[in-house]
Coordinates of C-alpha atoms in Angstrom, one line a residue:
M255 CA -37.1 -61.4 13.8
K256 CA -37.8 -59.3 10.7
S257 CA -38.2 -56.1 12.7
Y258 CA -35.0 -56.9 14.6
L259 CA -33.1 -57.2 11.3
I260 CA -34.5 -53.8 10.1
L261 CA -33.5 -52.2 13.3
L262 CA -29.9 -53.5 12.9
L263 CA -29.9 -52.2 9.3
I264 CA -30.9 -48.7 10.4
L265 CA -28.2 -48.6 13.1
F266 CA -25.6 -49.8 10.6
I267 CA -26.6 -47.1 8.1
K268 CA -26.4 -44.4 10.8
S269 CA -23.1 -45.6 12.1
S270 CA -21.7 -45.7 8.5
A271 CA -22.9 -42.1 7.6
P272 CA -20.1 -39.5 7.7
A273 CA -20.2 -37.2 10.8
A274 CA -21.6 -33.7 10.3
P275 CA -18.8 -31.1 10.4
E276 CA -18.3 -29.4 13.7
S277 CA -19.8 -26.0 13.8
G278 CA -17.3 -23.1 13.6
I279 CA -19.7 -20.6 15.1
V280 CA -19.4 -20.3 18.9
R281 CA -22.9 -20.0 20.6
L282 CA -22.8 -18.0 23.8
E283 CA -25.5 -17.4 26.4
E284 CA -24.0 -16.9 29.9
P285 CA -22.1 -13.7 30.8
K286 CA -19.3 -15.8 32.4
A287 CA -18.8 -17.8 29.3
W288 CA -18.8 -14.6 27.2
K289 CA -16.1 -13.0 29.4
K290 CA -13.9 -16.0 29.2
F291 CA -14.4 -16.3 25.4
I292 CA -13.9 -12.6 24.5
K293 CA -10.8 -12.1 26.7
T294 CA -8.9 -14.8 24.9
R295 CA -9.7 -13.7 21.3
T296 CA -8.3 -10.7 19.4
N297 CA -10.6 -10.7 16.4
V298 CA -14.3 -11.7 16.9
L299 CA -17.4 -11.1 14.8
V300 CA -20.6 -11.5 16.8
L301 CA -24.1 -11.9 15.5
F302 CA -26.7 -10.8 18.1
A303 CA -30.3 -11.9 17.2
S304 CA -33.1 -10.2 19.0
S305 CA -35.6 -13.1 18.6
G306 CA -33.5 -16.1 17.6
E307 CA -32.7 -17.3 14.1
V308 CA -36.0 -16.1 12.7
S309 CA -34.8 -12.5 13.1
V310 CA -31.6 -13.1 11.1
P311 CA -31.6 -12.5 7.4
R312 CA -32.0 -15.7 5.4
G313 CA -28.7 -17.2 4.4
L314 CA -26.6 -15.1 6.8
L315 CA -25.9 -17.9 9.3
P316 CA -24.7 -20.4 6.7
I317 CA -22.3 -17.7 5.3
L318 CA -21.1 -17.0 8.8
E319 CA -20.5 -20.7 9.3
E320 CA -18.3 -20.7 6.2
I321 CA -16.4 -17.6 7.4
A322 CA -15.9 -19.2 10.9
Q323 CA -14.3 -22.2 9.2
E324 CA -12.1 -20.2 6.9
V325 CA -10.7 -17.7 9.5
K326 CA -9.8 -20.3 12.1
G327 CA -6.5 -19.2 13.6
L328 CA -7.0 -15.6 12.5
G329 CA -10.4 -14.9 14.1
A330 CA -13.7 -16.3 15.4
V331 CA -17.4 -15.9 14.8
A332 CA -20.0 -16.1 17.6
Y333 CA -23.8 -16.1 17.9
V334 CA -25.9 -14.8 20.7
D335 CA -29.7 -15.3 20.9
C336 CA -30.9 -12.3 22.9
S337 CA -34.3 -13.9 23.5
S338 CA -32.6 -16.5 25.7
A339 CA -29.4 -14.6 26.7
K340 CA -31.3 -11.6 28.0
K341 CA -28.8 -10.8 30.8
L342 CA -25.8 -11.0 28.5
C343 CA -27.5 -8.7 25.9
K344 CA -28.5 -6.3 28.6
N345 CA -25.0 -6.1 30.0
L346 CA -23.6 -5.4 26.5
K347 CA -26.4 -2.9 25.8
I348 CA -27.6 -4.7 22.8
G349 CA -31.0 -3.4 21.6
G350 CA -31.8 -0.5 23.9
K351 CA -35.2 0.9 24.5
G352 CA -37.1 1.9 21.4
E353 CA -34.7 0.1 19.0
Q354 CA -36.5 -2.1 16.4
K355 CA -33.5 -3.8 14.8
K356 CA -33.9 -7.6 14.5
Y357 CA -30.1 -8.3 14.6
Y358 CA -26.8 -6.7 15.2
L359 CA -23.4 -7.7 13.7
K360 CA -20.6 -6.3 15.9
H361 CA -16.8 -6.7 15.9
F362 CA -14.7 -7.1 19.0
K363 CA -10.9 -6.5 18.9
D364 CA -8.5 -7.5 21.7
G365 CA -11.3 -8.2 24.1
S366 CA -13.3 -5.0 23.6
Y367 CA -16.0 -3.6 21.3
H368 CA -14.4 -2.2 18.1
K369 CA -17.2 -1.3 15.7
D370 CA -20.4 -2.4 14.0
Y371 CA -20.0 -4.3 10.8
D372 CA -20.7 -1.8 8.1
R373 CA -20.2 -3.7 4.8
L374 CA -22.2 -5.9 2.5
L375 CA -23.7 -9.1 3.8
R376 CA -21.9 -11.4 1.4
K377 CA -19.1 -13.9 1.9
S378 CA -16.3 -12.0 0.2
S379 CA -17.0 -8.8 2.1
L380 CA -17.3 -10.6 5.5
L381 CA -14.1 -12.5 4.8
D382 CA -12.1 -9.4 3.7
F383 CA -13.4 -7.7 6.9
M384 CA -12.2 -10.5 9.2
K385 CA -8.8 -10.5 7.5
D386 CA -8.3 -6.8 8.2
P387 CA -11.1 -5.3 10.4
T388 CA -9.3 -2.0 10.8
S389 CA -9.2 -1.2 7.1
D390 CA -11.7 0.9 5.1
A391 CA -14.5 -0.8 3.1
P392 CA -13.2 -2.1 -0.3
W393 CA -13.6 0.0 -3.4
S394 CA -16.0 -2.6 -4.8
E395 CA -18.6 -1.6 -2.1
D396 CA -18.6 2.0 -3.1
P397 CA -21.9 2.5 -5.0
T398 CA -20.3 5.2 -7.2
S399 CA -18.0 2.5 -8.6
K400 CA -20.7 0.2 -9.8
D401 CA -19.5 0.5 -13.4
V402 CA -15.9 -0.4 -12.5
R403 CA -15.2 -4.1 -13.0
H404 CA -13.6 -5.2 -9.7
I405 CA -11.0 -8.1 -9.9
E406 CA -10.5 -10.0 -6.7
S407 CA -7.7 -12.4 -7.5
S408 CA -5.0 -13.3 -10.0
T409 CA -7.1 -16.2 -11.2
G410 CA -10.0 -13.9 -11.7
L411 CA -7.9 -11.6 -13.8
Y412 CA -6.7 -14.3 -16.1
K413 CA -10.4 -15.4 -16.7
F414 CA -11.5 -11.7 -17.2
L415 CA -8.8 -11.0 -19.8
A416 CA -9.5 -14.2 -21.7
K417 CA -13.3 -13.5 -21.8
E418 CA -13.6 -9.7 -22.3
K419 CA -13.5 -8.6 -25.9
K420 CA -13.8 -4.8 -25.3
P421 CA -10.7 -2.7 -24.7
I422 CA -9.8 -2.5 -21.1
L423 CA -8.1 0.1 -18.9
L424 CA -7.0 -1.6 -15.7
M425 CA -6.0 0.3 -12.6
F426 CA -3.8 -1.5 -10.1
Y427 CA -4.1 0.1 -6.7
A428 CA -3.5 -0.3 -2.9
P429 CA -6.0 0.7 -0.2
W430 CA -3.4 2.8 1.6
C431 CA -2.3 4.8 -1.5
G432 CA -3.3 8.5 -1.3
H433 CA -3.0 9.1 -5.0
C434 CA -5.2 6.0 -5.6
Q435 CA -7.9 7.5 -3.4
L436 CA -7.9 10.7 -5.4
L437 CA -8.1 8.9 -8.7
K438 CA -10.9 6.4 -7.8
P439 CA -13.9 8.8 -8.2
E440 CA -12.5 10.2 -11.5
F441 CA -11.9 6.7 -12.8
A442 CA -15.4 5.5 -11.7
A443 CA -17.0 8.5 -13.4
A444 CA -15.1 7.6 -16.6
A445 CA -16.3 4.0 -16.3
T446 CA -19.9 5.1 -16.2
S447 CA -19.4 7.5 -19.2
L448 CA -17.8 4.7 -21.3
K449 CA -20.1 1.9 -20.2
G450 CA -20.8 -0.5 -23.1
K451 CA -17.8 0.9 -25.2
Q452 CA -14.8 0.2 -23.1
V453 CA -14.2 -1.5 -19.7
L454 CA -12.5 0.2 -16.8
A455 CA -11.4 -2.3 -14.1
G456 CA -9.7 -2.1 -10.7
M457 CA -7.6 -4.6 -8.8
N458 CA -6.2 -4.3 -5.3
L459 CA -2.6 -5.6 -5.5
D460 CA -2.0 -5.3 -1.7
K461 CA -3.2 -8.7 -0.7
P462 CA -1.9 -12.3 -1.0
E463 CA -4.5 -13.4 -3.6
T464 CA -3.1 -10.9 -6.1
M465 CA 0.6 -11.1 -5.5
L466 CA 1.2 -13.1 -8.7
T467 CA -0.3 -10.3 -10.8
R468 CA 1.9 -7.7 -9.0
E469 CA 4.9 -9.9 -9.9
E470 CA 3.8 -10.6 -13.5
Y471 CA 3.2 -7.0 -14.5
N472 CA 6.2 -5.7 -12.4
V473 CA 4.0 -3.2 -10.5
T474 CA 6.3 -1.2 -8.2
G475 CA 4.1 1.8 -7.5
F476 CA 0.5 2.8 -7.2
P477 CA -1.6 3.6 -9.0
T478 CA -0.4 1.8 -12.1
L479 CA -2.8 1.9 -15.1
L480 CA -2.4 -0.4 -18.1
Y481 CA -4.3 -0.5 -21.4
F482 CA -5.3 -4.0 -22.7
E483 CA -6.5 -5.1 -26.1
E484 CA -7.5 -8.7 -26.8
G485 CA -6.3 -9.7 -23.3
K486 CA -2.7 -8.3 -23.7
V487 CA -1.1 -5.1 -22.5
K488 CA -0.7 -2.6 -25.3
Y489 CA 0.3 0.6 -23.6
P490 CA 0.8 2.0 -20.1
Y491 CA -1.7 4.8 -19.5
S492 CA -0.1 8.2 -20.0
G493 CA -3.0 10.6 -19.7
G494 CA -4.2 12.9 -16.9
R495 CA -5.8 11.8 -13.7
D496 CA -9.3 13.3 -14.1
T497 CA -12.4 12.0 -15.8
D498 CA -12.2 14.1 -18.9
S499 CA -8.5 13.2 -19.5
I500 CA -9.2 9.4 -19.1
I501 CA -12.1 9.6 -21.6
K502 CA -10.0 11.6 -24.0
W503 CA -7.0 9.3 -23.8
L504 CA -9.2 6.2 -24.3
S505 CA -10.8 7.8 -27.5
D506 CA -7.3 7.4 -29.1
P507 CA -4.9 5.4 -27.0
Q508 CA -1.3 6.1 -27.7
P509 CA 2.1 4.9 -26.3
P510 CA 3.7 7.3 -23.7
P511 CA 5.9 10.1 -25.3
S512 CA 9.6 9.6 -25.6
T513 CA 12.0 11.4 -23.3
Q514 CA 12.8 13.8 -26.2
E515 CA 9.1 14.6 -26.7
V516 CA 8.6 15.2 -23.0
E517 CA 11.6 17.6 -23.0
Q518 CA 10.2 19.4 -26.0
E519 CA 6.7 19.6 -24.4
A520 CA 8.1 20.8 -21.0
G521 CA 10.3 23.2 -22.9
A522 CA 13.6 24.4 -21.7
N523 CA 12.0 27.9 -21.5
W524 CA 11.8 28.7 -17.8
S525 CA 14.4 31.3 -18.5
T526 CA 12.1 33.0 -21.1
E527 CA 9.1 33.2 -18.8
L528 CA 8.3 36.4 -17.0
N529 CA 9.5 35.8 -13.4
N530 CA 11.9 37.1 -10.8
V531 CA 14.2 34.1 -10.8
V532 CA 17.7 34.8 -12.1
H533 CA 18.6 32.3 -14.8
L534 CA 22.3 31.3 -14.8
T535 CA 24.6 29.9 -17.5
S536 CA 28.3 29.2 -17.5
E537 CA 28.9 32.7 -18.8
N538 CA 27.1 34.6 -15.9
F539 CA 27.1 32.1 -13.1
Q540 CA 30.3 33.2 -11.2
S541 CA 29.6 36.9 -11.6
V542 CA 26.1 36.7 -10.2
I543 CA 27.2 34.4 -7.3
D544 CA 30.1 36.7 -6.4
S545 CA 28.0 39.8 -6.4
S546 CA 25.3 38.5 -4.2
P547 CA 25.7 38.0 -0.4
S548 CA 23.0 35.4 -0.3
T549 CA 22.0 33.2 -3.3
L550 CA 19.9 30.0 -3.6
V551 CA 20.5 28.1 -6.8
T552 CA 18.3 25.4 -8.2
F553 CA 19.8 22.9 -10.7
Y554 CA 16.9 21.5 -12.7
A555 CA 15.9 19.5 -15.8
P556 CA 13.0 20.6 -18.0
W557 CA 11.5 17.1 -18.0
C558 CA 11.8 16.6 -14.2
G559 CA 8.3 16.3 -12.6
H560 CA 9.5 17.5 -9.1
C561 CA 11.1 20.5 -10.7
K562 CA 7.9 21.4 -12.6
A563 CA 5.9 21.0 -9.4
M564 CA 8.3 23.2 -7.5
K565 CA 8.6 26.0 -10.1
P566 CA 5.4 28.0 -9.2
D567 CA 6.5 28.2 -5.5
Y568 CA 10.0 29.1 -6.5
N569 CA 8.8 31.9 -8.8
E570 CA 6.4 33.2 -6.2
A571 CA 9.2 33.2 -3.5
A572 CA 11.5 35.2 -5.9
K573 CA 8.7 37.7 -6.4
L574 CA 8.2 38.1 -2.6
L575 CA 11.9 38.6 -2.0
E576 CA 11.8 41.6 -4.3
S577 CA 8.5 43.1 -3.2
E578 CA 9.4 42.8 0.5
N579 CA 13.0 43.9 0.1
I580 CA 14.4 40.6 1.5
L581 CA 18.1 40.3 1.0
G582 CA 19.1 37.6 -1.4
T583 CA 18.6 36.1 -4.9
L584 CA 16.8 33.0 -6.2
A585 CA 18.5 31.6 -9.2
A586 CA 18.1 28.6 -11.5
V587 CA 20.4 26.5 -13.8
D588 CA 19.1 24.2 -16.6
A589 CA 21.5 21.3 -15.9
T590 CA 20.7 19.6 -19.2
A591 CA 22.0 22.6 -21.1
E592 CA 24.8 23.5 -18.6
R593 CA 26.3 20.0 -18.1
E594 CA 29.8 21.2 -17.1
L595 CA 28.4 23.5 -14.5
A596 CA 26.2 20.8 -13.1
S597 CA 29.1 18.3 -13.1
H598 CA 31.3 20.8 -11.3
Y599 CA 28.8 21.0 -8.4
Q600 CA 28.3 17.2 -8.4
V601 CA 24.6 17.5 -9.3
S602 CA 23.3 13.9 -9.6
G603 CA 19.5 14.4 -9.2
F604 CA 16.8 17.0 -9.8
P605 CA 16.1 19.4 -8.4
T606 CA 19.4 20.0 -6.5
I607 CA 19.3 23.2 -4.6
K608 CA 22.5 24.8 -3.2
Y609 CA 23.1 27.8 -1.0
F610 CA 25.9 30.3 -1.8
S611 CA 27.1 33.3 0.2
N612 CA 29.5 35.9 -1.3
G613 CA 30.6 33.5 -4.1
K614 CA 31.1 30.4 -1.9
E615 CA 29.1 27.3 -1.8
L616 CA 28.1 26.6 1.8
Y617 CA 25.5 23.7 1.8
D618 CA 22.5 22.1 0.1
Y619 CA 19.1 23.4 0.9
G620 CA 17.3 20.8 3.0
Y621 CA 13.8 22.2 3.7
P622 CA 10.4 22.0 2.1
R623 CA 10.1 23.2 -1.5
T624 CA 7.3 25.7 -0.8
T625 CA 7.0 29.5 -1.2
E626 CA 6.8 30.0 2.6
S627 CA 9.9 27.8 3.2
F628 CA 12.0 29.4 0.5
V629 CA 11.2 32.9 1.9
E630 CA 11.7 32.0 5.5
F631 CA 15.1 30.4 4.6
M632 CA 16.3 33.5 2.8
K633 CA 15.3 35.7 5.7
N634 CA 17.6 33.6 8.0
P635 CA 19.7 31.1 6.0
Q636 CA 20.6 28.1 8.2
P637 CA 22.2 24.7 7.4
P638 CA 19.7 21.8 7.2
P639 CA 19.2 19.6 10.2
E640 CA 21.9 17.0 10.8
K641 CA 21.5 13.9 8.6
E642 CA 19.7 11.2 10.4
K643 CA 21.6 8.2 11.6
D644 CA 22.1 5.2 9.4
W645 CA 19.4 2.6 10.1
S646 CA 22.1 0.0 10.9
E647 CA 23.5 2.3 13.6
I648 CA 20.2 2.4 15.5
E649 CA 19.8 -0.5 18.0
T650 CA 16.6 -2.4 17.1
G651 CA 15.4 -6.0 16.7
V652 CA 16.1 -5.8 12.9
H653 CA 19.3 -7.6 11.8
H654 CA 21.3 -5.6 9.4
L655 CA 23.1 -7.9 7.0
T656 CA 26.4 -7.3 5.1
D657 CA 28.4 -9.3 2.5
E658 CA 30.0 -11.3 5.4
T659 CA 26.9 -11.9 7.5
Y660 CA 24.2 -12.4 4.9
K661 CA 24.6 -16.1 3.9
P662 CA 25.3 -17.5 7.4
F663 CA 22.3 -15.6 8.9
I664 CA 19.8 -16.6 6.2
K665 CA 20.9 -20.3 6.2
K666 CA 20.1 -20.7 9.9
T667 CA 16.8 -18.9 10.0
K668 CA 13.6 -20.8 9.5
H669 CA 11.3 -17.9 8.8
A670 CA 12.9 -14.6 7.6
L671 CA 11.5 -11.4 6.1
V672 CA 14.3 -9.5 4.5
M673 CA 13.9 -5.9 3.4
F674 CA 16.1 -4.7 0.6
Y675 CA 16.1 -0.9 0.8
A676 CA 17.8 2.4 -0.1
P677 CA 18.2 5.1 2.5
W678 CA 16.8 7.8 0.2
C679 CA 13.7 5.8 -0.7
G680 CA 10.4 7.3 0.7
H681 CA 8.5 4.0 0.8
C682 CA 11.4 2.5 2.7
K683 CA 11.3 5.3 5.2
A684 CA 7.6 4.8 5.7
A685 CA 7.9 1.0 6.2
K686 CA 11.0 1.2 8.5
P687 CA 9.2 2.0 11.8
E688 CA 6.6 -0.7 11.1
F689 CA 9.3 -3.2 10.4
I690 CA 11.1 -2.3 13.6
D691 CA 7.8 -2.7 15.6
A692 CA 7.2 -6.1 14.1
A693 CA 10.7 -7.2 15.0
A694 CA 10.1 -6.1 18.6
S695 CA 6.8 -8.0 18.7
L696 CA 8.5 -11.2 17.6
K697 CA 11.7 -10.9 19.6
E698 CA 10.8 -13.9 21.8
D699 CA 10.1 -16.1 18.7
K700 CA 13.4 -17.8 17.9
K701 CA 12.1 -19.2 14.6
T702 CA 11.4 -15.9 13.0
S703 CA 13.6 -12.9 12.1
L704 CA 13.4 -9.6 10.3
A705 CA 16.5 -8.4 8.5
A706 CA 17.5 -5.6 6.2
V707 CA 20.1 -5.0 3.5
D708 CA 21.2 -1.6 2.3
C709 CA 21.4 -1.9 -1.4
T710 CA 23.5 1.3 -1.8
K711 CA 26.2 -0.5 0.2
Y712 CA 25.7 -4.2 -0.6
A713 CA 24.6 -4.1 -4.3
Q714 CA 25.9 -7.6 -5.0
I715 CA 23.5 -9.1 -2.5
C716 CA 20.6 -7.2 -4.0
D717 CA 21.6 -8.2 -7.5
Q718 CA 21.7 -11.9 -6.5
N719 CA 18.1 -11.5 -5.3
D720 CA 16.9 -9.7 -8.4
V721 CA 16.0 -6.6 -6.5
Q722 CA 14.6 -4.1 -9.0
G723 CA 12.8 -1.6 -6.8
Y724 CA 12.7 -0.4 -3.2
P725 CA 11.7 -1.7 -0.8
T726 CA 11.7 -5.3 -2.0
I727 CA 10.7 -7.6 0.9
L728 CA 11.5 -11.3 0.5
Y729 CA 10.4 -14.3 2.6
M730 CA 13.2 -16.9 3.0
S731 CA 13.4 -20.2 4.8
Y732 CA 16.8 -21.6 5.5
G733 CA 18.3 -19.5 2.7
K734 CA 15.9 -20.4 0.0
K735 CA 13.9 -17.6 -1.6
S736 CA 10.3 -18.5 -1.6
F737 CA 8.5 -15.4 -2.8
K738 CA 8.1 -11.6 -2.5
Y739 CA 6.1 -10.4 0.5
M740 CA 3.1 -8.6 -0.9
G741 CA 1.1 -8.0 2.2
P742 CA 0.4 -4.7 4.1
R743 CA 3.6 -2.8 5.0
D744 CA 2.7 -2.4 8.6
S745 CA 3.6 -4.1 11.9
N746 CA 0.4 -6.2 12.0
G747 CA 0.9 -7.4 8.4
F748 CA 4.5 -8.4 9.0
V749 CA 3.7 -10.2 12.3
E750 CA 0.7 -12.0 11.0
F751 CA 2.6 -13.2 8.0
L752 CA 5.6 -14.5 10.0
R753 CA 3.3 -16.3 12.5
N754 CA 1.9 -18.4 9.6
P755 CA 3.9 -18.0 6.4
N756 CA 2.7 -21.5 5.2
K757 CA -0.7 -20.0 4.7
Y758 CA 0.6 -17.5 2.2
V759 CA 2.7 -20.2 0.5
S760 CA -0.4 -22.2 -0.1
I761 CA -2.2 -19.1 -1.5
V762 CA 0.6 -18.6 -4.0
K763 CA 0.5 -22.2 -5.1
D764 CA -3.3 -22.2 -5.4
E765 CA -3.2 -19.0 -7.6
F766 CA -0.5 -20.4 -9.7

């Protein structure tokens, strides 16, 4: 009787114990099961073990189990023991003759082999990889950046700023940003040189976990560098983008120079430099234009970065016109000194380059601002290519909203991404084809829509939505603004977001 009661007690305890969580890792052995599994998945990380779990690094399987649970709906993790699944591993050519590797971690995309996993065996790296397996390895995994403090989330930044007592230079960047890629090695070298004195940190603002930071510091371009003391922004960085310049600036941080100081530094002295460009004023402008059968005139401002970048090419082109006896004149007007002249020719941005023939203005120059292009143009002046069609005139799956259609459209759409843009904006032009592709991918989904608003035409709509830079992409649900879209500006990023926007809403709430 006593033993019977003990048995009942054991059964009761077992039945009362919580069930073990279901494994997220899919274990495969048969080739048929593999084919069925891999054909129905778009994003799979597979661990192949040559001799079972004993051949896998300690701790890797538990990490992969966590990854599998966290990426459900986005990807899958599988495990293959090649000691028992010999036929499958042979078919997949895992561990050929002479190979001594104990395990292989391989990624499969859209049913086919994509690449071997090539990052660190830690949870954050594996998770980042599964979220975007086509991207490059994160900066934090570059051994040369070991002295840069890498911040992974908005919460992490708040803690870092509260704890760190040394002065901080923080670089906000995006993985796709070319200027960021050029700056990273210089920044990392400065971090090593200043180790123990000042802290140089980096933060990727192109992912949902950091979107609150992007909003808080109003980061609209990359790279953006801010200098902190005692956890608060003191100055934006205003030095050069090389190691020595960063070290020099940090030895005596200063606020950026005023516009007047920049103008003085740049100097309105292009006209006094030794070059072959003809410098025009209101006194000689018309006489020079009338006397030349072919004249290219650049209206510039001394402080304008694009003007300064173009100047060496323009000078060299003027020199070549003279040395090669090419008919024509390259001229320049300082629009800040000759305001009436600039106003007469409706100059609203710098540089503005206009072509004149025998005293008459014909058209604006619309080609690259390089020595070769200037010279080729002057050899055979031609009007620029026809202006591209307005985006709203091109038939795509993107809905173009106006003052009349904006509110009715937004109120009836469950999940909408709205791009507020300007036609001249370079970042908008780069995002446009990706936005169009995403709209095409989601055309059968009646709950989602991608829309666009031209802020040069419908400024009131943009003002109502607090648009301060282009492009600004907002997620809306039935007319209520939820938050700015801060993900990758590519088709996959837009589509992934709209298929599960609630996931990003929860991330924003968690970070807040």
